[in-house]
Amino acid sequence: MHRTHVKVLEGVLDANDTIASANRDDFDEHGVVVVNLMSAPGSGKTTLLEQIVRDLDGVRVGVLEGDVQGSLDADRLASLHVPVTQINTDPGFGGECHLDANMVRAALPSIPLDELDLLVIENVGNLVCPAEFRIGEDHRVMVSSVTEGEDKPLKYPLMFRACELVVVNKIDLLPHLDFDLERFLGNLDAVHPGVERMLVSARTGEGIEQWRDWLLRATRLLRT
Amino acid sequence: MHRTHVKVLEGVLDANDTIASANRDDFDEHGVVVVNLMSAPGSGKTTLLEQIVRDLDGVRVGVLEGDVQGSLDADRLASLHVPVTQINTDPGFGGECHLDANMVRAALPSIPLDELDLLVIENVGNLVCPAEFRIGEDHRVMVSSVTEGEDKPLKYPLMFRACELVVVNKIDLLPHLDFDLERFLGNLDAVHPGVERMLVSARTGEGIEQWRDWLLRATRLLRT
């Protein structure tokens, strides 16, 4: 029974990868670089985007928001005059805990690809399944808040391995937490040795310049 | 296609409910009250348990730990001399993002039910799928950390509706956050009017007495 279950899931992922490739082709055709931004709920993905979308040195950025329900984050970003498209994963059920390639495909007609250089896809807040489903992105980035504890790389290794950049957020709270940054970074290296990481506070702006530079570099490298 | 997908999921949930009922019967037979403890990653479920397991006024408590990988939390609790059983959800795949009734059923032979009055099942850290899968519990409790933001009840309504108690954790950090507690509680009442809630800090011990009392009451009410 378990083997059958795994087989079904493998089939689902194969089908997903095929659609993800089609998405990727469409993004490439329009010259749009795509970042899949993942994290646990409340790690600060939206605030990290609010901090940079207005000043990206000429790079035209759009956002695709994935949420189980509602459009709170999309509304926050739209108020900054960024093109935002909302995907809700809940129709007819309790809600999918991740975006998949098909959901992104269905949203493509609503995204002004011709007017963008960079599309950030804010995934559903979850440290497990989003890492399993490619959606057509060029880059996978995760946000890990220091309030979540040092053990998270060991507990959710697939997510920490799947991404090429780990943004360690909320570092303004470090003086108030029992969080051992060195131990966290050691755990990170244990599951994804040497992965690029940066320490930021979306709230105070500390380290945000680095985050902006990473996005600029990622966009320009792929477009030239 | 989407309708087929929903049908498949409904079938999965029906099968799950049948096994959950069997688990419940087994727990009842042994006079064990079962709490399903859910939250986002890093909200403090394990620390909340560490705070109470050693002093539960004669109630014999055991823990069933659900994690994608590893046994970090189980090790923490076992060091307090609590009977702990570990479930890992990752065999053969990226990892299930929730416990289901069948995983709990498979773990039953490893749990000393005859020696327990209360079993706390610490679910996988995730605000979506754990709320969809009953596992044979009497009570569903969720932990929401103030670091996760005021909007979480609106973004993950099924989880906040599924539980009968919301433990609002990490209140020691309130002075350092842009977190409007009144707004959070308003959002909570919008999705689950009047649901029982308590404000605690697992780190400082503030409010922990209330959490202990709730568990004691839940255990005794069902056993008398």
Coordinates of C-alpha atoms in Angstrom, one line a residue, chain A residues 85-204:
Chain A
T85 CA -1.7 38.3 -9.4
Q86 CA -3.3 36.1 -6.7
I87 CA -3.6 32.3 -6.6
N88 CA -5.9 30.8 -3.9
T89 CA -5.3 27.1 -3.4
D90 CA -8.6 26.4 -1.5
P91 CA -11.4 25.9 -4.1
G92 CA -13.6 23.0 -3.1
F93 CA -11.4 21.7 -0.4
G94 CA -9.5 22.5 2.8
G95 CA -6.8 24.0 0.6
E96 CA -3.6 22.8 -1.0
C97 CA -0.5 23.5 1.1
H98 CA 1.7 24.5 -1.8
L99 CA 1.7 25.9 -5.3
D100 CA 2.1 23.4 -8.2
A101 CA 3.0 24.0 -11.8
N102 CA -0.6 23.7 -13.0
M103 CA -1.8 26.5 -10.6
V104 CA 0.9 28.8 -11.9
R105 CA 0.1 27.8 -15.5
A106 CA -3.6 28.7 -15.0
A107 CA -2.5 32.1 -13.6
L108 CA -0.2 33.0 -16.6
P109 CA -2.8 34.8 -18.6
S110 CA -3.3 37.2 -15.7
I111 CA 0.4 38.1 -15.4
P112 CA 1.7 40.9 -17.7
L113 CA 4.8 39.0 -18.7
D114 CA 5.7 41.5 -21.4
E115 CA 6.0 44.2 -18.8
L116 CA 8.3 42.4 -16.4
D117 CA 11.9 41.5 -16.0
L118 CA 11.5 39.6 -12.7
L119 CA 8.6 37.7 -11.3
V120 CA 8.7 36.7 -7.6
I121 CA 6.3 33.8 -6.8
E122 CA 5.4 33.9 -3.1
N123 CA 4.6 30.3 -2.3
V124 CA 2.2 29.1 0.4
G125 CA 3.8 29.3 3.9
N126 CA 4.9 25.7 4.5
L127 CA 8.3 24.1 5.0
V128 CA 7.5 20.7 3.4
C129 CA 5.5 20.4 0.2
P130 CA 6.5 23.6 -1.7
A131 CA 10.0 22.1 -2.0
E132 CA 8.7 19.1 -3.8
F133 CA 6.8 21.0 -6.6
R134 CA 8.7 22.9 -9.3
I135 CA 6.6 25.6 -10.8
G136 CA 8.9 26.8 -13.6
E137 CA 11.2 29.0 -11.6
D138 CA 14.8 29.9 -12.3
H139 CA 15.7 30.2 -8.6
R140 CA 14.5 28.9 -5.4
V141 CA 15.0 31.0 -2.3
M142 CA 13.8 30.4 1.2
V143 CA 13.3 32.6 4.2
S144 CA 14.0 31.3 7.7
S145 CA 13.1 33.5 10.6
V146 CA 15.4 33.3 13.7
T147 CA 12.2 33.0 15.8
E148 CA 11.7 29.5 14.4
G149 CA 14.7 28.0 16.2
E150 CA 18.1 26.6 15.2
D151 CA 16.8 23.1 14.5
K152 CA 14.8 23.8 11.4
P153 CA 17.4 22.8 8.7
L154 CA 17.6 19.3 10.4
K155 CA 13.8 19.0 10.7
Y156 CA 12.9 20.2 7.2
P157 CA 16.1 19.2 5.2
L158 CA 14.4 18.9 1.8
M159 CA 13.4 22.6 1.9
F160 CA 16.9 23.8 3.0
R161 CA 18.5 21.6 0.3
A162 CA 16.1 22.7 -2.5
C163 CA 17.0 26.3 -2.3
E164 CA 20.1 28.2 -3.5
L165 CA 19.8 31.1 -1.1
V166 CA 18.6 31.1 2.6
V167 CA 17.5 34.6 3.8
V168 CA 17.8 34.5 7.6
N169 CA 15.2 37.1 8.7
K170 CA 14.2 38.9 11.9
I171 CA 17.7 39.3 13.1
D172 CA 16.6 42.4 15.0
L173 CA 15.1 39.9 17.5
L174 CA 18.3 38.0 18.2
P175 CA 19.0 39.9 21.5
H176 CA 15.6 38.7 22.8
L177 CA 15.8 35.0 21.8
D178 CA 17.6 31.9 22.9
F179 CA 18.8 31.4 19.4
D180 CA 22.3 30.3 18.7
L181 CA 23.1 31.7 15.3
E182 CA 26.3 29.6 15.0
R183 CA 24.5 26.4 15.7
F184 CA 21.8 27.3 13.1
L185 CA 24.5 28.0 10.5
G186 CA 26.1 24.7 11.4
N187 CA 22.8 22.8 11.0
L188 CA 22.3 24.6 7.6
D189 CA 25.8 23.5 6.4
A190 CA 25.1 20.0 7.6
V191 CA 22.1 19.6 5.2
H192 CA 23.3 22.0 2.4
P193 CA 27.0 22.6 2.7
G194 CA 28.0 26.2 1.8
V195 CA 24.6 27.3 0.5
E196 CA 24.5 31.1 0.1
R197 CA 23.0 32.8 3.1
M198 CA 22.3 36.3 4.3
L199 CA 21.2 37.8 7.6
V200 CA 18.5 40.5 7.3
S201 CA 15.8 42.3 9.2
A202 CA 12.9 43.1 6.9
R203 CA 11.6 45.2 9.8
T204 CA 14.6 47.5 10.4

